[in-house]
Short mmCIF file of C-alpha atoms in Angstrom, two decimals:
data_model
loop_
_atom_site.label_atom_id
_atom_site.label_comp_id
_atom_site.label_asym_id
_atom_site.label_seq_id
_atom_site.Cartn_x
_atom_site.Cartn_y
_atom_site.Cartn_z
CA MET A 1 -8.34 -23.59 20.14
CA ILE A 2 -5.65 -26.02 21.12
CA PHE A 3 -2.37 -24.99 22.33
CA GLN A 4 0.77 -27.41 22.66
CA ASP A 5 1.98 -27.89 26.46
CA ASN A 6 5.76 -26.18 25.62
CA VAL A 7 3.67 -23.16 25.26
CA ILE A 8 1.00 -23.55 27.87
CA LYS A 9 4.20 -24.20 30.20
CA GLU A 10 5.97 -20.79 28.79
CA TYR A 11 3.40 -19.18 29.66
CA LEU A 12 3.18 -19.93 33.47
CA LYS A 13 6.53 -19.83 34.38
CA ASN A 14 5.72 -17.49 36.82
CA VAL A 15 3.50 -20.00 38.49
CA TYR A 16 4.01 -22.12 41.10
CA PHE A 17 1.14 -24.67 41.92
CA ILE A 18 -0.13 -26.08 45.27
CA THR A 19 -2.46 -28.72 44.60
CA GLY A 20 -3.32 -32.13 45.74
CA THR A 21 -6.64 -33.64 47.87
CA PRO A 22 -8.84 -32.23 50.33
CA CYS A 23 -7.65 -31.64 53.17
CA GLY A 24 -4.30 -31.89 52.14
CA GLY A 25 -3.20 -28.49 52.97
CA LYS A 26 -3.16 -26.56 49.71
CA THR A 27 -5.06 -23.45 50.87
CA THR A 28 -3.44 -22.70 54.07
CA ILE A 29 0.21 -23.68 52.69
CA SER A 30 -0.87 -21.16 49.74
CA ARG A 31 -1.71 -18.46 52.33
CA GLU A 32 0.92 -18.27 54.70
CA LEU A 33 4.05 -19.21 51.71
CA GLY A 34 2.30 -15.49 49.92
CA LYS A 35 1.70 -13.67 53.55
CA ARG A 36 5.54 -15.00 53.98
CA TYR A 37 6.53 -14.05 50.56
CA ASN A 38 4.24 -11.05 49.51
CA LEU A 39 2.99 -13.76 46.80
CA LEU A 40 -0.47 -12.79 44.94
CA VAL A 41 -2.54 -16.34 46.25
CA TYR A 42 -4.55 -17.54 43.61
CA ASP A 43 -7.70 -19.83 45.09
CA ILE A 44 -9.44 -21.21 41.94
CA ASP A 45 -12.50 -22.10 44.45
CA GLU A 46 -12.78 -18.28 45.26
CA GLN A 47 -13.36 -18.27 41.45
CA PHE A 48 -16.05 -20.53 40.89
CA GLU A 49 -18.76 -18.24 41.00
CA LYS A 50 -17.04 -15.68 38.77
CA HIS A 51 -16.18 -18.39 36.28
CA GLN A 52 -20.22 -19.60 36.21
CA LYS A 53 -21.10 -16.39 35.59
CA ILE A 54 -19.38 -15.79 32.18
CA SER A 55 -19.57 -19.57 31.66
CA ASN A 56 -22.30 -20.97 28.85
CA PRO A 57 -24.28 -24.03 29.41
CA ALA A 58 -23.52 -25.53 25.81
CA PHE A 59 -20.16 -25.74 26.22
CA GLN A 60 -19.95 -25.57 30.76
CA PRO A 61 -22.93 -28.17 31.48
CA SER A 62 -21.81 -28.94 34.49
CA MET A 63 -20.61 -25.70 36.15
CA ASN A 64 -24.01 -24.98 35.17
CA LYS A 65 -25.93 -27.52 36.90
CA ALA A 66 -28.77 -26.60 39.14
CA PHE A 67 -30.06 -28.13 41.75
CA ASN A 68 -33.18 -27.25 43.70
CA ASP A 69 -31.69 -28.34 47.22
CA ALA A 70 -29.47 -30.05 49.44
CA ASP A 71 -31.01 -33.60 49.44
CA GLU A 72 -30.97 -33.17 45.48
CA PHE A 73 -27.97 -32.16 45.93
CA PHE A 74 -26.76 -35.24 47.77
CA GLY A 75 -29.36 -37.96 46.18
CA ARG A 76 -27.16 -38.93 43.70
CA THR A 77 -25.16 -41.65 43.11
CA VAL A 78 -21.58 -41.55 44.02
CA GLU A 79 -20.86 -42.13 40.45
CA GLU A 80 -23.31 -39.59 39.50
CA TYR A 81 -21.80 -37.35 42.12
CA LYS A 82 -18.12 -38.14 40.81
CA LYS A 83 -18.82 -37.68 37.41
CA TRP A 84 -20.23 -33.93 37.59
CA LEU A 85 -17.06 -33.13 40.22
CA ILE A 86 -14.43 -34.51 37.37
CA ASP A 87 -16.49 -32.31 34.94
CA ASN A 88 -16.91 -28.96 36.77
CA THR A 89 -12.90 -29.04 37.39
CA ARG A 90 -12.10 -29.60 33.75
CA GLU A 91 -14.85 -26.99 32.46
CA GLN A 92 -13.54 -24.64 35.02
CA LEU A 93 -9.85 -25.33 34.08
CA ASP A 94 -9.95 -22.83 30.42
CA PHE A 95 -11.08 -19.66 33.16
CA VAL A 96 -8.48 -20.42 35.31
CA LEU A 97 -5.37 -20.95 32.64
CA LEU A 98 -6.54 -17.71 31.27
CA ASP A 99 -6.60 -16.15 34.90
CA LEU A 100 -3.60 -17.52 35.30
CA ILE A 101 -1.26 -16.18 32.29
CA ARG A 102 -2.57 -12.72 32.65
CA LEU A 103 -2.24 -12.63 36.58
CA SER A 104 1.75 -14.06 36.26
CA LYS A 105 3.15 -12.15 32.95
CA ASN A 106 4.82 -9.52 35.68
CA GLN A 107 4.30 -10.94 38.85
CA ILE A 108 5.15 -14.78 40.46
CA VAL A 109 1.30 -16.00 41.37
CA LEU A 110 0.30 -19.25 43.83
CA CYS A 111 -2.08 -21.34 42.46
CA ASP A 112 -4.43 -23.30 45.04
CA CYS A 113 -6.22 -25.64 42.96
CA HIS A 114 -7.13 -29.27 41.68
CA LEU A 115 -4.75 -30.81 39.07
CA THR A 116 -4.26 -35.04 38.44
CA VAL A 117 -0.78 -35.88 37.76
CA GLU A 118 -2.00 -36.01 33.96
CA GLU A 119 -2.66 -32.37 33.73
CA ALA A 120 0.59 -31.23 35.55
CA ASP A 121 2.56 -33.15 32.72
CA LYS A 122 0.95 -30.61 30.74
CA LEU A 123 0.94 -27.77 32.65
CA THR A 124 4.49 -27.07 34.35
CA GLU A 125 7.20 -28.52 35.25
CA ALA A 126 8.18 -30.56 38.57
CA SER A 127 9.90 -27.93 40.18
CA ARG A 128 6.98 -25.22 40.04
CA ILE A 129 4.11 -28.08 41.39
CA VAL A 130 3.77 -29.84 44.74
CA PHE A 131 1.46 -31.83 45.80
CA LEU A 132 -0.54 -31.97 49.20
CA ILE A 133 -2.49 -34.72 49.62
CA LYS A 134 -4.05 -36.57 53.12
CA GLU A 135 -5.44 -40.43 53.32
CA PRO A 136 -9.28 -40.00 51.59
CA SER A 137 -11.90 -41.69 54.38
CA ASP A 138 -13.84 -39.51 56.33
CA LEU A 139 -13.22 -36.59 55.30
CA VAL A 140 -16.40 -34.71 55.17
CA ASP A 141 -16.22 -33.55 59.22
CA ASP A 142 -12.38 -32.34 58.55
CA TYR A 143 -13.60 -30.15 55.45
CA CYS A 144 -16.90 -28.71 57.55
CA ASN A 145 -15.34 -27.98 60.59
CA ARG A 146 -13.35 -25.02 58.64
CA PRO A 147 -14.16 -21.73 58.71
CA ASP A 148 -13.49 -21.06 55.19
CA HIS A 149 -15.92 -23.86 54.41
CA GLN A 150 -19.20 -22.47 56.63
CA ALA A 151 -20.74 -21.97 53.52
CA PHE A 152 -21.03 -25.90 52.65
CA SER A 153 -21.16 -26.99 56.66
CA ASP A 154 -24.14 -25.11 56.39
CA PHE A 155 -25.68 -26.71 53.19
CA ILE A 156 -24.65 -30.24 53.95
CA ASN A 157 -26.44 -29.89 57.50
CA SER A 158 -29.75 -28.37 55.91
CA THR A 159 -30.37 -32.10 54.36
CA SER A 160 -33.42 -34.36 55.76
CA ASP A 161 -30.51 -37.01 56.79
CA ILE A 162 -27.60 -35.45 57.08
CA GLU A 163 -25.85 -38.69 58.09
CA LYS A 164 -27.01 -39.91 55.02
CA ALA A 165 -25.43 -36.62 53.27
CA LYS A 166 -21.97 -37.34 54.92
CA ALA A 167 -21.96 -41.02 54.27
CA ILE A 168 -22.56 -40.33 50.06
CA CYS A 169 -19.91 -37.20 50.19
CA ASN A 170 -17.17 -38.95 51.97
CA ALA A 171 -17.87 -42.35 49.75
CA THR A 172 -17.41 -39.70 47.20
CA LEU A 173 -14.46 -38.28 47.53
CA LYS A 174 -12.67 -41.24 48.17
CA SER A 175 -13.79 -42.96 45.63
CA LEU A 176 -12.33 -40.18 43.87
CA ASN A 177 -8.87 -39.52 45.08
CA GLU A 178 -7.97 -42.72 46.28
CA LYS A 179 -6.28 -43.55 42.68
CA ARG A 180 -5.21 -40.04 42.65
CA CYS A 181 -2.96 -40.46 45.70
CA ASN A 182 -1.40 -43.46 44.56
CA ASP A 183 -1.00 -41.99 40.83
CA ILE A 184 0.86 -38.96 43.53
CA LYS A 185 3.02 -41.50 45.13
CA CYS A 186 4.25 -42.85 42.28
CA SER A 187 5.19 -40.18 39.83
CA ASN A 188 7.95 -38.34 39.80
CA TYR A 189 6.55 -35.09 41.98
CA PHE A 190 6.92 -33.75 44.63
CA TRP A 191 4.38 -34.65 47.75
CA ILE A 192 3.62 -34.38 51.37
CA GLU A 193 0.87 -36.36 53.39
CA ARG A 194 -0.83 -34.47 55.90
CA THR A 195 -1.15 -36.89 59.26
CA GLU A 196 -2.18 -35.83 62.87
CA ASN A 197 1.71 -34.88 63.68
CA SER A 198 1.90 -32.79 60.46
CA THR A 199 2.61 -29.05 61.60
CA VAL A 200 1.93 -25.93 58.93
CA ASN A 201 5.36 -24.57 59.40
CA GLU A 202 7.12 -27.73 58.36
CA THR A 203 5.21 -27.71 55.79
CA VAL A 204 5.79 -24.36 54.89
CA ARG A 205 9.44 -25.11 55.20
CA LYS A 206 9.77 -28.23 52.92
CA VAL A 207 7.39 -26.42 50.19
CA GLU A 208 9.53 -23.28 50.08
CA GLN A 209 12.60 -25.37 49.51
CA HIS A 210 11.42 -27.04 47.27
CA PHE A 211 10.01 -24.26 44.92
CA GLY A 212 13.38 -22.58 45.41
CA LEU A 213 12.28 -19.85 47.17
CA VAL A 214 14.75 -19.50 50.02
CA GLY A 215 17.73 -21.71 51.16
CA LYS A 216 17.67 -24.60 53.45
CA ASP A 217 18.86 -22.95 56.13
CA PHE A 218 17.07 -20.08 56.07
CA SER A 219 14.22 -19.80 59.08
CA MET A 220 11.48 -17.28 58.01
CA ASP A 221 10.84 -16.91 61.71
CA THR A 222 13.94 -14.74 61.87
CA PHE A 223 13.39 -13.20 58.89
CA GLU A 224 12.40 -9.19 58.15
CA ILE A 225 12.50 -6.73 55.41
CA ARG A 226 11.95 -3.25 56.91
CA TYR A 227 11.58 0.46 55.45
CA MET A 228 14.44 2.82 56.13
CA GLN A 229 14.32 4.84 59.10
CA MET A 230 16.53 8.30 59.58
CA ASP A 231 18.43 6.03 61.90
CA ASP A 232 19.46 3.42 59.65
CA LYS A 233 22.73 4.37 59.12
CA GLU A 234 24.66 1.80 61.10
CA PHE A 235 22.29 -0.32 59.10
CA TRP A 236 23.70 0.73 55.57
CA TYR A 237 26.86 1.38 56.82
CA SER A 238 27.25 -2.37 58.49
CA LEU A 239 26.33 -3.63 54.81
CA ASP A 240 28.98 -0.63 52.49
CA LYS A 241 32.01 -0.12 55.61
CA HIS A 242 34.17 -0.26 52.68
CA LEU A 243 33.43 3.43 51.70
CA PRO A 244 35.34 6.09 52.89
CA GLU A 245 32.73 8.27 55.36
CA ALA A 246 32.84 10.62 53.00
CA GLU A 247 30.85 8.81 50.42
CA PHE A 248 29.38 6.46 52.59
CA GLU A 249 27.37 10.12 53.54
CA ASN A 250 26.65 11.21 50.08
CA LYS A 251 25.95 8.20 48.58
CA VAL A 252 23.17 7.21 51.71
CA ARG A 253 21.82 10.63 51.93
CA ASP A 254 18.25 9.85 49.97
CA ARG A 255 16.94 7.14 51.98
CA ARG A 256 14.33 5.53 50.06
CA GLY A 257 14.34 1.50 50.40
CA TYR A 258 14.90 -1.36 52.59
CA ILE A 259 16.65 -3.58 54.74
CA LEU A 260 16.41 -6.92 54.74
CA LEU A 261 17.63 -8.47 57.94
CA GLU A 262 18.27 -11.85 59.14
CA ASN A 263 18.48 -12.44 63.05
CA ARG A 264 18.35 -8.07 63.29
CA LYS A 265 21.45 -8.72 60.56
CA PRO A 266 21.49 -6.82 57.89
CA ILE A 267 22.13 -9.23 54.99
CA GLY A 268 20.56 -6.75 52.44
CA LEU A 269 19.34 -3.72 50.74
CA LEU A 270 17.38 -1.63 48.22
CA ARG A 271 17.61 1.59 47.70
CA TYR A 272 15.50 3.74 44.95
CA ASN A 273 14.91 7.56 43.75
CA LEU A 274 12.18 8.74 41.95
CA PHE A 275 13.27 9.47 38.24
CA TRP A 276 13.20 12.48 36.24
CA ASP A 277 9.53 11.79 34.99
CA ASN A 278 8.36 10.81 38.38
CA THR A 279 9.67 6.92 37.80
CA PRO A 280 10.74 4.72 40.45
CA PHE A 281 13.90 3.84 39.90
CA CYS A 282 16.39 1.18 41.22
CA THR A 283 19.68 2.74 41.99
CA MET A 284 21.25 -0.34 44.71
CA LEU A 285 20.29 -3.94 45.24
CA PHE A 286 23.10 -5.59 47.46
CA ILE A 287 23.24 -8.77 48.92
CA ASP A 288 26.15 -9.62 51.69
CA TRP A 289 27.89 -12.04 49.39
CA ASN A 290 27.27 -14.84 52.18
CA TYR A 291 24.01 -14.91 51.30
CA HIS A 292 24.10 -15.44 47.30
CA ASN A 293 21.94 -17.91 45.47
CA LYS A 294 18.95 -17.93 47.89
CA GLY A 295 16.78 -15.86 46.70
CA TYR A 296 16.72 -12.96 48.63
CA GLY A 297 17.25 -10.37 46.02
CA LYS A 298 14.11 -11.75 44.18
CA MET A 299 12.50 -11.60 47.48
CA LEU A 300 13.54 -7.43 47.86
CA MET A 301 13.02 -6.69 44.12
CA GLU A 302 9.04 -8.38 44.37
CA TYR A 303 9.03 -6.53 47.83
CA TRP A 304 9.45 -2.95 45.97
CA GLU A 305 7.63 -3.88 42.78
CA LYS A 306 4.70 -4.49 45.02
CA ASP A 307 5.02 -1.71 47.25
CA MET A 308 5.69 0.54 44.59
CA LYS A 309 2.14 -0.92 42.60
CA SER A 310 0.33 -0.38 46.20
CA GLN A 311 1.25 3.02 45.64
CA GLY A 312 0.04 3.60 42.34
CA TYR A 313 2.87 3.63 39.92
CA GLY A 314 2.82 1.99 36.97
CA MET A 315 6.48 0.84 35.81
CA LEU A 316 9.60 0.76 37.47
CA LEU A 317 13.27 0.86 35.96
CA THR A 318 16.55 -0.21 36.93
CA SER A 319 20.16 0.34 34.83
CA THR A 320 21.72 -2.23 32.60
CA GLN A 321 25.24 -0.52 33.38
CA VAL A 322 25.55 -3.86 35.28
CA ASP A 323 27.14 -7.20 34.46
CA GLU A 324 25.92 -10.20 32.48
CA ASP A 325 24.82 -12.08 35.54
CA ALA A 326 23.37 -9.19 36.57
CA GLN A 327 21.68 -8.77 33.18
CA HIS A 328 19.79 -11.81 33.31
CA PHE A 329 18.60 -11.55 36.75
CA TYR A 330 16.69 -8.30 36.17
CA ARG A 331 15.78 -10.35 33.08
CA LYS A 332 14.11 -13.46 35.14
CA LEU A 333 11.90 -11.33 36.56
CA GLY A 334 10.23 -9.56 33.74
CA TYR A 335 12.71 -6.03 32.90
CA LYS A 336 13.26 -5.45 29.46
CA ASP A 337 15.34 -3.01 27.30
CA CYS A 338 14.03 0.62 26.97
CA GLY A 339 16.22 2.04 24.63
CA GLY A 340 19.74 2.90 23.84
CA PHE A 341 19.54 6.79 25.05
CA VAL A 342 22.04 8.91 27.46
CA ILE A 343 21.30 10.40 30.48
CA ASP A 344 23.46 11.67 32.75
CA ILE A 345 21.99 11.68 36.66
CA PRO A 346 23.42 13.19 39.66
CA GLY A 347 25.80 11.52 42.11
CA TYR A 348 26.90 9.20 38.94
CA GLU A 349 30.29 9.03 37.71
CA GLN A 350 29.27 8.10 34.32
CA PRO A 351 25.86 8.69 31.81
CA MET A 352 23.72 5.41 32.04
CA GLU A 353 23.74 3.99 28.35
CA MET A 354 20.57 1.87 28.79
CA PHE A 355 17.49 1.07 31.21
CA LEU A 356 15.67 -1.92 32.14
CA VAL A 357 12.19 -1.16 31.94
CA LYS A 358 9.27 -3.38 34.24
CA GLY A 359 5.25 -2.48 33.68
CA ILE A 360 3.55 -3.13 37.22
#
């Protein structure tokens, strides 16, 4: 079955690809972004064994090729080794795409992968992919020195001629990635080359800005989302200080929710109740006007969604009794109309006419 590129791109619109060449920093940067934004990180290398188990030698011969030992594995010619790596990646890509379509249906996914420029053209838009590259010489020692690559290090060091095995592996990676590096640099895609002066924080900042996760003046070092506590009245009031005191006290009686701070200054909040059928219902999403259009609202919503999912809830609600811009915002996050019934909610002046719903 063949799908047109526009179909694939539509179904992968919630996937952000972090790709490039070996030792370019893909894994480090994707995990740091995942931690900072509470996003799912999908590492295709970690998925290989699972995909291999459900593969078929008739259709995925490279994924199923067996080697007796490390000497046989590294005893191939550079061209044989390179072809095997390319074929492995191509065969696994079908499994990866189906996983990503399923996982990204209602959430953002960061995909740590190995895409070429040609594959990127078919799968995504330039705004949702970054290439992290490194000059492809003498990569093996860098690769083996990482804790998450201990298994490969042990494998290559089990050969009868370790230096020869490393030389073949280095030559293969250089041959495979020299053209890729050049293609990436000559493309219209955003790329970052890793050097001895590169830092994780600097690279993360460039990637998050390219992906539009935050505004260019945003500093993650000063960012915090925290649960509302009983002593958080000062934060609520600093955001809702236009309310009369009596109305304010009534409005914040239910303190379920989160406060978003930058430099300990509250810049946003999300409040929710449990609806009559025990479904979490977002009753307020507020971002200080000076911080609009920088991704803060989206981050608060996604933080809430993941927290509710971790507590065992399977569905979320918000109201459509908002302006068109807000409706567009919620629908971009995957919320959909769920009906035109009318219901009175205590504390609200008017009954809710419709709701937006999202399964998590």
